[in-house]
C-alpha cells in the first residue's frame, strides 16, 4: 500500500543521506534565486524539483545514490514552471532494471513467494494537508498479458488538498499520479531450491545494546548492521543466487509461512526470543520435511558484564541485553531434538575439508543426538582471555553438527557455532563452501563425504557434565523485543500477533502498451527536462570594455549581476581577492627589505692597545717565542 501523503515539512527519508544533510543549504540556494510564483514554492515542491532534476549515476543502486547527483540549475528551471501537484518517490517500479533497482532486480518473483515490499513515498506539493481519494487502482496492460499474470501495469491514486491559494473556488485541488510497475515472473522453483531467511528474530542497535559478534573488533562495539541478506550478508546472498537458490525473507513469526513450500529455513545470528507457538510449529514442520540450518554466536554472561560501558550521552552504564546471539532462546528452540549450544567462547584458525577456516568468537555444541555427526577442532579459550587475560588452548571443541530426524520424510538439522564467516562486516575467511555443503545435506539429504569421513569427527557430546547457559539476570531485552513484555519484573511472552493478510486489488485492464523505459517516461508536471531552456550562463557574465578618456578606472558592468547569480559573483570576487593578497605579500617583502638596508652595520670590536702591548712585553721578557 502506498504511504500517506506527505506534508511540505516531510523529511527526506528516501533521498541520499549525504544530500539530505546538505538540504538546508540547497534549499536556500534554490529559494534565493529569482523563481516565479514564490508562493508555490515550499519544502515539498522544492524536493520534487530536486528529485526530478537529479542526474542518475551509472552502476550504483537506488539505496546508495538515492535519485542521483543534484543539478540546481535544472531544479531552478523546474521551479519556474512549477504547478502544484503530487508525485511519487520512486516514480516507478521496474524489478528488471539492473543495477539501479538492486536488490529487487536480483531475483524474479513467482507464485507462492513472499511478498516483495517496496516503500513508495507520496510528495504533496499542493498543501500542508492531503488525503487519498478511494483505494489505489491496479491497471494492468493487456499487450503484456498483465490481465493474466500481472507482468506490467500501473497503480493509480488521487491525492486531494485544500485549495489554499484559490479562495474563490473554495474547493479542493486534486492530483492523480500513476506508479508504473514492471516485473519478471518465472515458474515456481522446486522446494529444494527455496531457502527462507529468518529476519523476524534478528535485532540490532539502536535502540538496545547488542554487542558485536567478533570480540576482536574493538573499534566497532555494536551490532548495528541489521543482519540482513541485503546489507552485511549481501555476499552470502549473491553467492546463493549464483548457485541457483531462491532466497526469501521471513519478516513475521514462524507460524506465518507454509513450510511445505521451502526446503531449508536459515537462522543466522538470532537475538530474539521465540513464541511457544513457534517452537511447536517448527517441530511439526521439520517432522514433515522442512530442514533447519542454525549459525549461532557467542553467549557468556560473565563476558557480557565485562563488555559493559558508560555512555556519556545517557550517563548510564550500558549492559548487553544478549550476547552475539541469544543462545538460551536457541536452546529452547532445538531442545526437542536433544540439541544445545554452550556458553563457551572460542577463537582460532583451523583447516576443514582442505579449506582454511577462522572461528571468530563462537560457541560450541554442548548437546547433540548420539546418531548425529559432530566435527571438533582445537581452539583458543577466548572467554578466559577476555576475563583474565590468560591464553589457553582447548582440544576437541565441538563446532559443527549434522542430524537426520528419525520420522518418515523428516527434515535435517545442521548447527554451527559461529556466523562471522558469513558476515561481511568483519569476515576474515568466508565459509560459503560450508554453506553449500550444508544446503546439499538439508535440501537433498546428501551427506558431504568430507565431513562424514573427516578425521575431526568425534562422538556427540551429552552435555550432562556442565549446565547450559542461562539468561542474564536483570536484562532489558523485553524493551526492544517483539516477543517479550514486562510482567511484574519477570518478562513473559506477548500474545502471538496475527499473520499479515494480503488484500488483492481488482484489476482494471488497459489496452495500452507498456513504456519501454519507465524512468524516461516519468516527468514531473509533464515537463520534458530535455526541452527545458537552461539559463545562458555566458550571457550573464560581466563584460569589461576599454576605458575612454576622462573615465574612472572602475569596471563598467552593464546591467550588473543578476540577483541570485552566486557563482558569477564568486567568479568576479576571486581575482580581486587574489590581487589584494598579492599586494599585501609584496608590501611585506618591501618593508622587510627596507628595514634591512636602513639598519647600520655592526662594527668589529677593537683590541685594547695597552693590553696588547703588555702581552708583547711579557712574552719578550720570558724568552719564549709566541706559538701560532
Short mmCIF file of C-alpha atoms in Angstrom, two decimals, residues 18-438:
data_model
loop_
_atom_site.label_atom_id
_atom_site.label_comp_id
_atom_site.label_asym_id
_atom_site.label_seq_id
_atom_site.Cartn_x
_atom_site.Cartn_y
_atom_site.Cartn_z
CA UNK A 18 24.72 12.87 2.22
CA UNK A 19 22.48 15.02 0.07
CA UNK A 20 19.85 15.17 2.82
CA UNK A 21 22.43 16.69 5.13
CA UNK A 22 23.05 19.40 2.54
CA UNK A 23 19.36 20.08 2.03
CA UNK A 24 19.20 23.33 4.14
CA UNK A 25 21.97 24.92 2.07
CA UNK A 26 20.47 23.59 -1.17
CA UNK A 27 17.06 24.93 -0.24
CA UNK A 28 18.49 28.37 0.46
CA UNK A 29 20.39 28.31 -2.84
CA UNK A 30 17.27 27.48 -4.83
CA UNK A 31 14.91 29.76 -2.93
CA UNK A 32 17.27 32.74 -3.14
CA UNK A 33 17.10 32.70 -6.95
CA UNK A 34 14.54 34.62 -8.98
CA UNK A 35 11.86 31.92 -9.09
CA UNK A 36 8.50 32.94 -10.44
CA UNK A 37 5.41 32.33 -8.27
CA UNK A 38 7.28 32.19 -4.99
CA UNK A 39 4.05 31.40 -3.15
CA UNK A 40 4.04 27.97 -4.83
CA UNK A 41 7.49 27.08 -3.53
CA UNK A 42 7.50 25.04 -0.34
CA UNK A 43 9.70 22.25 1.05
CA UNK A 44 7.65 19.57 -0.73
CA UNK A 45 7.69 21.28 -4.14
CA UNK A 46 11.39 22.03 -3.73
CA UNK A 47 12.07 18.37 -3.00
CA UNK A 48 10.02 17.42 -6.06
CA UNK A 49 12.16 19.74 -8.19
CA UNK A 50 15.42 18.43 -6.73
CA UNK A 51 14.37 14.80 -7.30
CA UNK A 52 13.07 15.40 -10.84
CA UNK A 53 16.21 17.29 -11.89
CA UNK A 54 18.75 14.91 -10.34
CA UNK A 55 21.13 13.11 -12.70
CA UNK A 56 21.41 9.38 -12.16
CA UNK A 57 24.84 7.89 -11.54
CA UNK A 58 25.69 4.78 -13.59
CA UNK A 59 26.45 1.46 -11.92
CA UNK A 60 25.05 2.41 -8.49
CA UNK A 61 21.83 1.07 -6.96
CA UNK A 62 18.97 3.20 -5.67
CA UNK A 63 19.75 2.63 -2.00
CA UNK A 64 23.27 4.02 -2.43
CA UNK A 65 22.68 7.06 -4.64
CA UNK A 66 19.03 7.91 -3.96
CA UNK A 67 17.81 9.83 -7.00
CA UNK A 68 21.30 10.71 -8.19
CA UNK A 69 23.51 13.79 -8.34
CA UNK A 70 21.80 17.12 -7.73
CA UNK A 71 21.52 19.68 -10.53
CA UNK A 72 20.49 23.05 -9.09
CA UNK A 73 20.19 24.78 -12.47
CA UNK A 74 17.67 22.22 -13.74
CA UNK A 75 15.85 22.39 -10.41
CA UNK A 76 15.65 26.18 -10.80
CA UNK A 77 14.09 25.83 -14.24
CA UNK A 78 11.54 23.30 -12.96
CA UNK A 79 10.52 25.63 -10.14
CA UNK A 80 9.98 28.43 -12.68
CA UNK A 81 7.36 26.29 -14.46
CA UNK A 82 6.06 24.55 -11.36
CA UNK A 83 2.40 23.70 -10.89
CA UNK A 84 1.22 22.28 -7.56
CA UNK A 85 0.72 18.52 -7.73
CA UNK A 86 1.52 15.24 -6.02
CA UNK A 87 4.36 12.97 -7.11
CA UNK A 88 5.88 9.65 -6.13
CA UNK A 89 9.33 8.69 -4.96
CA UNK A 90 10.40 6.48 -6.63
CA UNK A 91 8.26 7.39 -9.62
CA UNK A 92 8.20 3.80 -10.97
CA UNK A 93 9.00 0.21 -10.02
CA UNK A 94 10.94 -1.84 -12.56
CA UNK A 95 12.17 -5.05 -10.99
CA UNK A 96 14.05 -5.89 -14.19
CA UNK A 97 16.28 -2.79 -14.21
CA UNK A 98 19.82 -3.59 -13.13
CA UNK A 99 21.73 -2.39 -11.19
CA UNK A 100 19.66 0.63 -10.17
CA UNK A 101 16.81 -1.47 -8.76
CA UNK A 102 19.11 -3.81 -6.78
CA UNK A 103 18.23 -5.90 -4.79
CA UNK A 104 14.76 -6.12 -6.40
CA UNK A 105 16.30 -6.96 -9.77
CA UNK A 106 18.48 -9.75 -8.34
CA UNK A 107 15.67 -12.29 -8.11
CA UNK A 108 12.44 -12.76 -10.13
CA UNK A 109 9.10 -13.28 -8.46
CA UNK A 110 6.95 -16.39 -8.66
CA UNK A 111 3.69 -17.78 -7.38
CA UNK A 112 3.70 -18.61 -3.68
CA UNK A 113 6.72 -16.49 -2.81
CA UNK A 114 6.96 -13.97 0.00
CA UNK A 115 5.52 -10.57 -1.00
CA UNK A 116 8.01 -8.05 -2.35
CA UNK A 117 7.71 -4.85 -0.32
CA UNK A 118 8.66 -1.52 -1.92
CA UNK A 119 8.44 1.73 0.02
CA UNK A 120 6.87 4.47 -2.14
CA UNK A 121 6.57 8.00 -0.72
CA UNK A 122 3.87 10.44 -1.84
CA UNK A 123 5.12 14.03 -2.03
CA UNK A 124 2.27 16.53 -1.81
CA UNK A 125 3.22 19.97 -3.12
CA UNK A 126 -0.35 21.27 -3.09
CA UNK A 127 -0.65 21.97 0.62
CA UNK A 128 0.23 21.10 4.18
CA UNK A 129 -2.55 18.52 4.43
CA UNK A 130 -3.86 16.00 1.94
CA UNK A 131 -5.83 12.81 1.67
CA UNK A 132 -6.01 9.87 -0.72
CA UNK A 133 -9.32 9.57 -2.55
CA UNK A 134 -10.60 5.99 -2.72
CA UNK A 135 -8.40 2.92 -2.96
CA UNK A 136 -5.42 2.53 -5.31
CA UNK A 137 -6.43 1.21 -8.73
CA UNK A 138 -4.41 -1.56 -10.40
CA UNK A 139 -4.46 -1.21 -14.20
CA UNK A 140 -2.52 -3.97 -15.98
CA UNK A 141 -1.54 -3.65 -19.66
CA UNK A 142 -3.28 -6.11 -21.98
CA UNK A 143 -0.50 -6.32 -24.64
CA UNK A 144 1.88 -7.52 -21.90
CA UNK A 145 -0.68 -10.07 -20.62
CA UNK A 146 -0.98 -8.07 -17.45
CA UNK A 147 -4.57 -9.19 -17.00
CA UNK A 148 -3.47 -12.82 -16.70
CA UNK A 149 -0.16 -12.98 -14.86
CA UNK A 150 0.32 -9.36 -13.77
CA UNK A 151 3.53 -8.71 -15.71
CA UNK A 152 3.19 -4.97 -16.34
CA UNK A 153 0.80 -2.20 -15.42
CA UNK A 154 0.48 0.77 -13.12
CA UNK A 155 -1.13 1.72 -9.84
CA UNK A 156 -3.15 4.95 -9.92
CA UNK A 157 -4.09 7.06 -6.90
CA UNK A 158 -5.60 10.52 -6.50
CA UNK A 159 -4.48 12.98 -3.82
CA UNK A 160 -6.64 15.93 -2.74
CA UNK A 161 -5.62 19.03 -0.75
CA UNK A 162 -7.49 22.20 0.26
CA UNK A 163 -7.26 25.00 -2.32
CA UNK A 164 -5.48 27.46 -0.05
CA UNK A 165 -4.29 29.75 -2.83
CA UNK A 166 -7.66 29.88 -4.58
CA UNK A 167 -10.16 31.14 -2.03
CA UNK A 168 -12.76 31.92 -4.71
CA UNK A 169 -13.08 28.28 -5.69
CA UNK A 170 -13.41 27.17 -2.12
CA UNK A 171 -12.90 23.54 -3.11
CA UNK A 172 -10.02 21.10 -3.32
CA UNK A 173 -7.04 20.67 -5.57
CA UNK A 174 -6.63 17.14 -6.87
CA UNK A 175 -3.68 15.42 -8.48
CA UNK A 176 -3.66 11.94 -9.99
CA UNK A 177 -0.37 10.05 -10.00
CA UNK A 178 0.49 6.74 -11.65
CA UNK A 179 3.09 4.25 -10.49
CA UNK A 180 4.23 2.05 -13.40
CA UNK A 181 5.20 -1.48 -12.39
CA UNK A 182 7.24 -3.99 -14.36
CA UNK A 183 8.37 -7.34 -13.01
CA UNK A 184 9.83 -10.61 -14.22
CA UNK A 185 7.83 -13.72 -13.38
CA UNK A 186 9.21 -17.27 -13.51
CA UNK A 187 7.68 -20.65 -12.70
CA UNK A 188 7.71 -21.55 -9.03
CA UNK A 189 11.09 -23.15 -8.19
CA UNK A 190 11.21 -26.63 -6.65
CA UNK A 191 11.13 -26.88 -2.89
CA UNK A 192 14.77 -27.94 -2.68
CA UNK A 193 15.87 -24.65 -4.29
CA UNK A 194 13.87 -22.38 -2.00
CA UNK A 195 15.64 -21.05 1.11
CA UNK A 196 13.82 -18.99 3.74
CA UNK A 197 15.87 -16.45 5.75
CA UNK A 198 14.50 -15.74 9.25
CA UNK A 199 14.67 -11.96 9.68
CA UNK A 200 11.99 -11.65 12.34
CA UNK A 201 14.29 -12.90 15.11
CA UNK A 202 17.20 -10.57 14.33
CA UNK A 203 17.63 -7.46 16.48
CA UNK A 204 20.11 -4.63 16.10
CA UNK A 205 21.36 -1.40 17.63
CA UNK A 206 19.65 1.01 18.09
CA UNK A 207 17.73 1.08 20.35
CA UNK A 208 19.23 -1.69 22.51
CA UNK A 209 22.83 -2.61 23.26
CA UNK A 210 23.52 -5.72 21.22
CA UNK A 211 27.29 -6.35 21.22
CA UNK A 212 29.45 -7.20 18.24
CA UNK A 213 29.74 -10.79 17.05
CA UNK A 214 33.55 -10.67 16.84
CA UNK A 215 35.07 -9.55 20.14
CA UNK A 216 38.40 -8.86 18.45
CA UNK A 217 36.90 -5.87 16.63
CA UNK A 218 37.06 -3.32 19.46
CA UNK A 219 36.65 -0.33 17.14
CA UNK A 220 33.13 -1.47 16.22
CA UNK A 221 31.50 -2.48 19.53
CA UNK A 222 27.85 -2.60 18.39
CA UNK A 223 25.96 -4.99 16.13
CA UNK A 224 24.27 -2.29 14.05
CA UNK A 225 24.34 -3.70 10.51
CA UNK A 226 20.89 -5.30 10.61
CA UNK A 227 21.93 -8.90 9.82
CA UNK A 228 20.00 -8.82 6.53
CA UNK A 229 20.74 -10.54 3.24
CA UNK A 230 20.84 -7.15 1.51
CA UNK A 231 23.25 -5.48 3.98
CA UNK A 232 26.03 -7.27 5.85
CA UNK A 233 25.07 -10.70 4.42
CA UNK A 234 24.99 -9.45 0.84
CA UNK A 235 27.94 -11.56 -0.37
CA UNK A 236 26.34 -14.69 1.02
CA UNK A 237 23.05 -13.82 -0.71
CA UNK A 238 24.73 -13.23 -4.06
CA UNK A 239 26.63 -16.49 -3.68
CA UNK A 240 23.40 -18.42 -3.08
CA UNK A 241 21.78 -16.76 -6.09
CA UNK A 242 24.75 -17.73 -8.24
CA UNK A 243 24.31 -21.33 -7.06
CA UNK A 244 20.70 -21.35 -8.25
CA UNK A 245 18.94 -20.93 -4.90
CA UNK A 246 15.97 -18.61 -4.41
CA UNK A 247 16.23 -16.77 -1.11
CA UNK A 248 13.17 -15.25 0.55
CA UNK A 249 12.91 -13.19 3.74
CA UNK A 250 10.55 -14.06 6.58
CA UNK A 251 9.53 -10.88 8.37
CA UNK A 252 6.85 -12.50 10.52
CA UNK A 253 6.77 -15.25 13.17
CA UNK A 254 7.47 -18.84 12.17
CA UNK A 255 3.74 -19.52 12.37
CA UNK A 256 3.15 -17.32 9.29
CA UNK A 257 4.68 -19.35 6.44
CA UNK A 258 3.82 -22.53 4.59
CA UNK A 259 6.71 -24.87 5.37
CA UNK A 260 5.72 -27.29 2.62
CA UNK A 261 6.94 -24.75 0.03
CA UNK A 262 10.51 -24.43 1.36
CA UNK A 263 13.43 -26.79 1.64
CA UNK A 264 15.55 -25.02 4.27
CA UNK A 265 14.97 -22.43 6.98
CA UNK A 266 18.10 -20.43 7.86
CA UNK A 267 18.58 -18.84 11.29
CA UNK A 268 21.77 -16.79 11.44
CA UNK A 269 22.88 -14.74 14.46
CA UNK A 270 19.42 -14.59 16.04
CA UNK A 271 18.99 -12.33 19.09
CA UNK A 272 15.20 -12.50 19.56
CA UNK A 273 13.16 -14.83 21.74
CA UNK A 274 10.61 -17.32 20.36
CA UNK A 275 6.90 -17.68 20.95
CA UNK A 276 5.84 -21.07 22.36
CA UNK A 277 3.64 -21.49 19.27
CA UNK A 278 6.72 -21.04 17.05
CA UNK A 279 8.59 -23.83 18.83
CA UNK A 280 5.64 -26.17 18.42
CA UNK A 281 5.12 -25.35 14.73
CA UNK A 282 8.82 -25.68 13.86
CA UNK A 283 8.93 -29.17 15.34
CA UNK A 284 5.88 -30.16 13.29
CA UNK A 285 7.35 -28.59 10.13
CA UNK A 286 10.67 -30.43 10.49
CA UNK A 287 8.85 -33.71 11.05
CA UNK A 288 7.08 -33.03 7.74
CA UNK A 289 10.23 -32.41 5.70
CA UNK A 290 11.47 -28.88 6.43
CA UNK A 291 15.20 -28.63 7.18
CA UNK A 292 16.94 -26.17 9.52
CA UNK A 293 20.37 -24.52 9.43
CA UNK A 294 21.48 -22.54 12.50
CA UNK A 295 24.60 -20.34 12.63
CA UNK A 296 24.96 -19.28 16.24
CA UNK A 297 27.41 -16.96 18.05
CA UNK A 298 28.94 -16.42 21.47
CA UNK A 299 26.92 -16.10 24.67
CA UNK A 300 28.54 -15.79 28.09
CA UNK A 301 27.08 -13.77 30.96
CA UNK A 302 30.50 -13.08 32.52
CA UNK A 303 31.82 -11.70 29.24
CA UNK A 304 28.62 -9.69 28.79
CA UNK A 305 29.27 -7.98 32.12
CA UNK A 306 32.87 -7.41 31.07
CA UNK A 307 31.98 -5.55 27.85
CA UNK A 308 29.62 -3.06 29.50
CA UNK A 309 30.49 0.61 29.03
CA UNK A 310 29.49 4.03 30.35
CA UNK A 311 27.53 6.11 27.86
CA UNK A 312 28.26 9.84 28.14
CA UNK A 313 25.01 10.82 26.41
CA UNK A 314 22.62 8.97 28.71
CA UNK A 315 25.04 8.96 31.69
CA UNK A 316 24.26 5.33 32.31
CA UNK A 317 26.11 2.05 32.27
CA UNK A 318 25.11 0.04 29.21
CA UNK A 319 24.89 -3.69 29.78
CA UNK A 320 24.35 -6.02 26.79
CA UNK A 321 20.83 -7.38 26.59
CA UNK A 322 22.13 -10.55 24.95
CA UNK A 323 25.38 -11.91 23.55
CA UNK A 324 26.40 -12.22 19.92
CA UNK A 325 23.35 -14.49 19.65
CA UNK A 326 20.56 -15.40 22.05
CA UNK A 327 21.82 -18.89 22.84
CA UNK A 328 19.30 -19.63 25.65
CA UNK A 329 16.45 -18.89 23.23
CA UNK A 330 18.03 -21.06 20.52
CA UNK A 331 18.43 -23.88 23.05
CA UNK A 332 14.71 -23.66 23.83
CA UNK A 333 14.01 -23.96 20.11
CA UNK A 334 16.19 -27.02 19.39
CA UNK A 335 15.93 -28.78 22.75
CA UNK A 336 13.15 -31.06 21.46
CA UNK A 337 15.80 -32.91 19.40
CA UNK A 338 18.29 -33.14 22.28
CA UNK A 339 20.50 -30.31 20.99
CA UNK A 340 22.01 -27.31 22.75
CA UNK A 341 24.81 -24.75 22.49
CA UNK A 342 27.20 -23.96 25.36
CA UNK A 343 28.36 -20.66 26.86
CA UNK A 344 31.96 -21.35 25.87
CA UNK A 345 33.74 -18.65 23.89
CA UNK A 346 36.32 -19.87 21.36
CA UNK A 347 38.52 -18.44 18.63
CA UNK A 348 41.23 -19.68 16.28
CA UNK A 349 42.36 -20.89 12.85
CA UNK A 350 41.89 -24.43 11.60
CA UNK A 351 41.52 -26.49 8.42
CA UNK A 352 38.35 -28.34 7.48
CA UNK A 353 37.96 -30.37 4.28
CA UNK A 354 41.09 -28.73 2.80
CA UNK A 355 39.64 -25.25 3.45
CA UNK A 356 41.24 -22.68 5.73
CA UNK A 357 38.75 -21.54 8.36
CA UNK A 358 38.70 -18.96 11.14
CA UNK A 359 36.47 -19.29 14.20
CA UNK A 360 35.78 -15.76 15.44
CA UNK A 361 34.19 -15.56 18.91
CA UNK A 362 31.92 -18.56 18.50
CA UNK A 363 30.32 -21.02 20.88
CA UNK A 364 30.47 -24.81 21.00
CA UNK A 365 27.87 -27.56 20.83
CA UNK A 366 27.01 -28.79 24.32
CA UNK A 367 24.46 -31.50 23.44
CA UNK A 368 23.74 -33.47 20.29
CA UNK A 369 21.92 -36.72 19.41
CA UNK A 370 24.12 -39.77 19.59
CA UNK A 371 23.40 -40.79 15.99
CA UNK A 372 24.43 -37.40 14.59
CA UNK A 373 27.68 -36.23 13.00
CA UNK A 374 29.84 -33.87 15.09
CA UNK A 375 33.07 -32.15 13.99
CA UNK A 376 35.51 -30.84 16.63
CA UNK A 377 38.62 -28.65 16.43
CA UNK A 378 41.34 -27.32 18.74
CA UNK A 379 40.61 -23.66 19.56
CA UNK A 380 41.69 -20.92 21.95
CA UNK A 381 39.61 -20.15 25.02
CA UNK A 382 38.74 -16.53 24.21
CA UNK A 383 36.49 -16.21 27.25
CA UNK A 384 39.46 -16.85 29.53
CA UNK A 385 41.47 -14.28 27.60
CA UNK A 386 38.76 -11.62 27.95
CA UNK A 387 38.14 -12.22 31.65
CA UNK A 388 41.64 -12.99 32.99
CA UNK A 389 43.98 -12.03 30.12
CA UNK A 390 45.27 -15.61 30.03
CA UNK A 391 45.80 -17.82 26.99
CA UNK A 392 44.78 -21.46 26.83
CA UNK A 393 44.09 -23.96 24.04
CA UNK A 394 41.12 -26.31 24.35
CA UNK A 395 41.26 -29.58 22.43
CA UNK A 396 38.29 -31.14 20.71
CA UNK A 397 35.78 -28.28 20.75
CA UNK A 398 32.55 -29.43 19.00
CA UNK A 399 31.66 -26.74 16.46
CA UNK A 400 29.60 -28.46 13.72
CA UNK A 401 26.75 -30.94 13.90
CA UNK A 402 24.56 -32.73 11.31
CA UNK A 403 21.43 -34.67 12.19
CA UNK A 404 18.72 -36.55 10.30
CA UNK A 405 15.40 -36.63 12.16
CA UNK A 406 14.02 -40.17 12.66
CA UNK A 407 10.47 -39.54 11.39
CA UNK A 408 9.50 -40.73 7.91
CA UNK A 409 10.08 -37.93 5.44
CA UNK A 410 11.52 -35.78 8.20
CA UNK A 411 13.93 -32.93 7.61
CA UNK A 412 17.54 -32.45 8.63
CA UNK A 413 19.22 -30.08 11.10
CA UNK A 414 22.69 -28.51 10.85
CA UNK A 415 24.32 -26.48 13.65
CA UNK A 416 27.44 -24.29 13.50
CA UNK A 417 28.70 -22.16 16.38
CA UNK A 418 29.91 -19.04 14.53
CA UNK A 419 28.30 -16.73 11.95
CA UNK A 420 31.22 -14.35 11.29
CA UNK A 421 32.36 -16.40 8.29
CA UNK A 422 29.11 -15.39 6.52
CA UNK A 423 29.05 -11.77 7.74
CA UNK A 424 30.56 -9.07 5.52
CA UNK A 425 31.26 -6.76 8.47
CA UNK A 426 34.37 -8.37 9.94
CA UNK A 427 34.80 -11.54 7.91
CA UNK A 428 38.38 -12.74 7.57
CA UNK A 429 37.79 -16.08 5.83
CA UNK A 430 34.45 -16.96 4.28
CA UNK A 431 32.76 -20.33 4.68
CA UNK A 432 30.48 -20.23 1.65
CA UNK A 433 31.72 -23.68 0.69
CA UNK A 434 30.49 -24.97 4.05
CA UNK A 435 27.09 -23.35 3.49
CA UNK A 436 26.90 -25.08 0.09
CA UNK A 437 27.70 -28.41 1.73
CA UNK A 438 25.07 -27.86 4.43
#
